[in-house]
Amino acid sequence: MLKIAVLGSGRGSNFQAIFSAIQDGKIPLAEIVLVITNNAGAGILDLARKHGIPAVHLGNNQRADKLCELLHEAKVALVVLAGYMKKLDTRVVSAYRNRIINIHPALLPRFGGKGMYGLHVHDAVLRAGERESGATVHVVDEEYDHGRILLQQRVPVLDGDTPEALAQRVLSVEHSLYPDAIRLIAEGKLLPELTGAAVH
Ligand code: GRF
């Protein structure tokens, strides 16, 4: 089984989508064993607790060592960032090299990087006059939204779109793309360096 930790700071809709896909048998080889947040008021924390998944709030002053310790204790093989708004400490990135993924609400490598989060992303896409946007699942490295692209799905930009409307269209694609990516990883088809090393 591929043991997953989900890290999030907000409402947790991607966590919910991944959880539901596992419950529905769509990702038979994976399980979420831990949820971690940096925000005590995050919806993802309530959702995790509702589903009986161990959930931990790590305050901003708690160190990377603590995060690594929790991941290690839970025997986590894949770290899934789902709306995690804090930059991961480089020690965590190196300890889990090629084992951390993120989803970004645009077609990377465009419209990513520092400051490109939430509605800022969709606002930038609309201002640039793009005719399409989308969602990207990628490996996490030391730079924002920079690691290897694993999976992408396009969505159209429609006439009269607002950042909010585009965000909603992209988010609904994320909810199937992220579970798909995790299923492919668990099957050894998307991130072979991980499956070889860490799946038991
Ligand atoms: C998503 O739009 C995702 O692309 C971005 O953060 C948002 C998280 O939303 N990285 P949720 O907390 O999963 O609902």
Short mmCIF file of C-alpha atoms and ligand atoms in Angstrom, two decimals:
data_model
loop_
_atom_site.label_atom_id
_atom_site.label_comp_id
_atom_site.label_asym_id
_atom_site.label_seq_id
_atom_site.Cartn_x
_atom_site.Cartn_y
_atom_site.Cartn_z
CA MET A 1 0.00 0.00 0.00
CA LEU A 2 1.12 3.52 -0.80
CA LYS A 3 0.87 5.43 2.46
CA ILE A 4 -0.02 9.05 1.87
CA ALA A 5 0.14 12.19 4.00
CA VAL A 6 -1.89 15.16 2.82
CA LEU A 7 -0.70 18.66 3.78
CA GLY A 8 -3.19 21.51 3.45
CA SER A 9 -3.98 24.93 4.81
CA GLY A 10 -7.53 25.57 3.64
CA ARG A 11 -10.89 24.10 2.79
CA GLY A 12 -9.54 20.66 1.81
CA SER A 13 -11.65 19.92 -1.27
CA ASN A 14 -8.76 18.10 -2.99
CA PHE A 15 -8.17 16.06 0.16
CA GLN A 16 -11.88 15.18 0.12
CA ALA A 17 -11.72 14.20 -3.57
CA ILE A 18 -8.70 11.92 -2.95
CA PHE A 19 -10.32 10.43 0.16
CA SER A 20 -13.56 9.72 -1.74
CA ALA A 21 -11.69 8.15 -4.66
CA ILE A 22 -9.94 5.79 -2.25
CA GLN A 23 -13.22 5.00 -0.45
CA ASP A 24 -14.89 4.26 -3.78
CA GLY A 25 -12.16 1.78 -4.68
CA LYS A 26 -10.75 3.93 -7.49
CA ILE A 27 -7.25 3.94 -5.95
CA PRO A 28 -7.01 0.44 -4.52
CA LEU A 29 -3.30 0.59 -3.72
CA ALA A 30 -3.23 3.76 -1.58
CA GLU A 31 -4.37 4.99 1.82
CA ILE A 32 -4.25 8.36 3.55
CA VAL A 33 -2.58 7.82 6.91
CA LEU A 34 -2.01 11.40 8.03
CA VAL A 35 -3.20 14.95 7.48
CA ILE A 36 -1.05 17.90 8.49
CA THR A 37 -1.98 21.56 8.51
CA ASN A 38 -0.30 24.80 9.52
CA ASN A 39 -3.69 26.44 10.06
CA ALA A 40 -5.68 25.48 13.15
CA GLY A 41 -8.90 26.73 11.53
CA ALA A 42 -8.48 24.85 8.24
CA GLY A 43 -11.44 22.95 6.84
CA ILE A 44 -9.10 20.09 5.96
CA LEU A 45 -8.58 19.48 9.68
CA ASP A 46 -12.31 19.06 10.32
CA LEU A 47 -12.70 16.85 7.25
CA ALA A 48 -9.82 14.60 8.31
CA ARG A 49 -11.21 14.23 11.81
CA LYS A 50 -14.68 13.50 10.43
CA HIS A 51 -13.18 10.68 8.37
CA GLY A 52 -11.15 9.35 11.31
CA ILE A 53 -7.75 10.15 9.79
CA PRO A 54 -5.04 11.27 12.22
CA ALA A 55 -4.73 15.02 11.76
CA VAL A 56 -2.09 17.29 13.24
CA HIS A 57 -1.80 21.05 13.43
CA LEU A 58 1.82 22.17 13.29
CA GLY A 59 2.28 25.78 14.34
CA ASN A 60 4.58 28.02 12.34
CA ASN A 61 7.22 27.89 15.03
CA GLN A 62 7.42 24.12 14.93
CA ARG A 63 10.40 22.88 13.05
CA ALA A 64 10.89 20.82 9.92
CA ASP A 65 12.28 18.05 12.14
CA LYS A 66 8.84 17.60 13.67
CA LEU A 67 7.21 17.29 10.26
CA CYS A 68 9.83 14.74 9.14
CA GLU A 69 9.36 12.83 12.38
CA LEU A 70 5.58 12.62 11.89
CA LEU A 71 5.96 11.49 8.28
CA HIS A 72 8.56 8.93 9.26
CA GLU A 73 6.52 7.54 12.17
CA ALA A 74 3.49 7.09 9.92
CA LYS A 75 5.72 5.36 7.30
CA VAL A 76 4.57 7.85 4.68
CA ALA A 77 5.77 7.10 1.14
CA LEU A 78 4.08 9.99 -0.70
CA VAL A 79 3.47 13.52 0.55
CA VAL A 80 0.56 15.22 -1.20
CA LEU A 81 0.31 19.00 -0.98
CA ALA A 82 -3.29 20.11 -1.36
CA GLY A 83 -3.60 23.83 -0.86
CA TYR A 84 -0.61 23.95 1.50
CA MET A 85 0.26 27.64 1.79
CA LYS A 86 3.57 27.37 3.58
CA LYS A 87 6.82 26.81 1.72
CA LEU A 88 8.22 23.44 2.70
CA ASP A 89 11.52 23.61 4.50
CA THR A 90 14.39 22.45 2.28
CA ARG A 91 15.20 19.72 4.81
CA VAL A 92 11.77 18.18 4.21
CA VAL A 93 12.19 18.51 0.43
CA SER A 94 15.52 16.71 0.52
CA ALA A 95 14.38 14.05 2.96
CA TYR A 96 11.42 13.28 0.66
CA ARG A 97 13.04 14.03 -2.70
CA ASN A 98 10.75 12.92 -5.58
CA ARG A 99 8.16 11.84 -3.03
CA ILE A 100 6.28 15.14 -2.66
CA ILE A 101 3.68 16.26 -5.19
CA ASN A 102 1.53 19.37 -5.55
CA ILE A 103 -1.41 20.48 -7.65
CA HIS A 104 -1.38 23.95 -9.17
CA PRO A 105 -4.43 25.61 -10.74
CA ALA A 106 -2.82 26.58 -14.08
CA LEU A 107 -0.83 25.07 -16.92
CA LEU A 108 2.71 25.17 -15.51
CA PRO A 109 5.37 26.29 -16.26
CA ARG A 110 3.25 29.36 -16.97
CA PHE A 111 1.38 31.20 -14.22
CA GLY A 112 3.36 29.67 -11.36
CA GLY A 113 5.91 30.90 -8.86
CA LYS A 114 5.88 33.14 -5.81
CA GLY A 115 2.64 35.08 -5.41
CA MET A 116 0.82 32.85 -7.90
CA TYR A 117 -1.80 31.30 -5.66
CA GLY A 118 -5.56 31.40 -5.30
CA LEU A 119 -7.39 33.97 -7.40
CA HIS A 120 -4.10 35.69 -8.35
CA VAL A 121 -3.43 32.81 -10.75
CA HIS A 122 -6.77 33.05 -12.54
CA ASP A 123 -6.63 36.83 -12.60
CA ALA A 124 -3.22 36.64 -14.33
CA VAL A 125 -4.50 34.08 -16.86
CA LEU A 126 -7.47 36.31 -17.75
CA ARG A 127 -5.34 39.47 -17.95
CA ALA A 128 -2.96 37.69 -20.33
CA GLY A 129 -5.90 36.98 -22.64
CA GLU A 130 -5.36 33.20 -22.55
CA ARG A 131 -7.97 31.03 -24.25
CA GLU A 132 -7.26 28.07 -22.00
CA SER A 133 -6.01 27.25 -18.54
CA GLY A 134 -5.95 24.05 -16.54
CA ALA A 135 -4.45 22.15 -13.65
CA THR A 136 -0.98 20.64 -13.19
CA VAL A 137 0.26 17.92 -10.87
CA HIS A 138 4.00 18.23 -10.35
CA VAL A 139 6.87 17.06 -8.18
CA VAL A 140 7.86 19.53 -5.45
CA ASP A 141 11.41 20.83 -5.31
CA GLU A 142 13.01 23.83 -3.61
CA GLU A 143 11.38 26.39 -5.94
CA TYR A 144 7.70 27.33 -6.05
CA ASP A 145 5.72 25.40 -8.68
CA HIS A 146 8.94 24.30 -10.36
CA GLY A 147 9.43 20.52 -10.15
CA ARG A 148 8.84 17.97 -12.89
CA ILE A 149 5.36 18.04 -14.41
CA LEU A 150 3.54 14.73 -14.00
CA LEU A 151 0.03 15.33 -15.32
CA GLN A 152 -1.97 18.20 -16.77
CA GLN A 153 -5.52 18.80 -17.85
CA ARG A 154 -6.74 21.77 -19.86
CA VAL A 155 -9.93 23.75 -19.37
CA PRO A 156 -11.27 26.44 -21.68
CA VAL A 157 -11.36 30.10 -20.74
CA LEU A 158 -14.84 31.33 -21.58
CA ASP A 159 -15.97 34.76 -22.75
CA GLY A 160 -16.82 36.96 -19.80
CA ASP A 161 -14.98 34.72 -17.33
CA THR A 162 -14.22 36.09 -13.89
CA PRO A 163 -11.30 34.79 -11.81
CA GLU A 164 -13.88 33.13 -9.55
CA ALA A 165 -15.66 31.35 -12.42
CA LEU A 166 -12.39 30.15 -13.91
CA ALA A 167 -11.18 29.02 -10.47
CA GLN A 168 -14.31 26.92 -10.06
CA ARG A 169 -13.92 25.31 -13.50
CA VAL A 170 -10.27 24.49 -12.81
CA LEU A 171 -11.05 23.18 -9.31
CA SER A 172 -13.57 20.65 -10.59
CA VAL A 173 -10.90 19.32 -12.96
CA GLU A 174 -8.41 19.14 -10.05
CA HIS A 175 -10.83 16.87 -8.20
CA SER A 176 -10.46 14.15 -10.82
CA LEU A 177 -6.87 14.90 -11.93
CA TYR A 178 -5.30 14.60 -8.48
CA PRO A 179 -6.88 11.21 -7.66
CA ASP A 180 -5.90 10.02 -11.16
CA ALA A 181 -2.29 11.08 -10.59
CA ILE A 182 -2.17 9.28 -7.25
CA ARG A 183 -3.66 6.12 -8.75
CA LEU A 184 -1.02 6.17 -11.51
CA ILE A 185 1.74 6.72 -8.95
CA ALA A 186 0.44 3.84 -6.80
CA GLU A 187 0.45 1.66 -9.92
CA GLY A 188 4.06 2.64 -10.61
CA LYS A 189 3.17 4.40 -13.86
CA LEU A 190 3.89 8.03 -13.05
CA LEU A 191 6.69 8.33 -10.52
CA PRO A 192 8.66 5.10 -10.91
CA GLU A 193 11.51 6.24 -8.66
CA LEU A 194 9.03 6.40 -5.79
CA THR A 195 7.31 3.08 -6.34
CA GLY A 196 10.58 1.24 -6.65
CA ALA A 197 11.88 2.60 -3.38
CA ALA A 198 9.06 3.12 -1.01
CA VAL A 199 5.89 1.16 -1.66
CA HIS A 200 5.41 -1.92 0.51
C1 GRF B 1 -6.41 24.38 -5.21
O1 GRF B 1 -6.92 25.31 -6.10
C2 GRF B 1 -5.04 23.96 -5.61
O2 GRF B 1 -4.81 24.04 -6.98
C3 GRF B 1 -4.16 24.96 -4.91
O3 GRF B 1 -4.81 25.25 -3.72
C4 GRF B 1 -6.20 24.98 -3.82
C5 GRF B 1 -6.56 24.05 -2.72
O4 GRF B 1 -7.94 23.90 -2.56
N1 GRF B 1 -2.83 24.45 -4.77
P1 GRF B 1 -8.52 22.84 -1.53
O5 GRF B 1 -8.03 23.22 -0.13
O6 GRF B 1 -8.03 21.48 -1.94
O7 GRF B 1 -10.01 22.96 -1.62
#
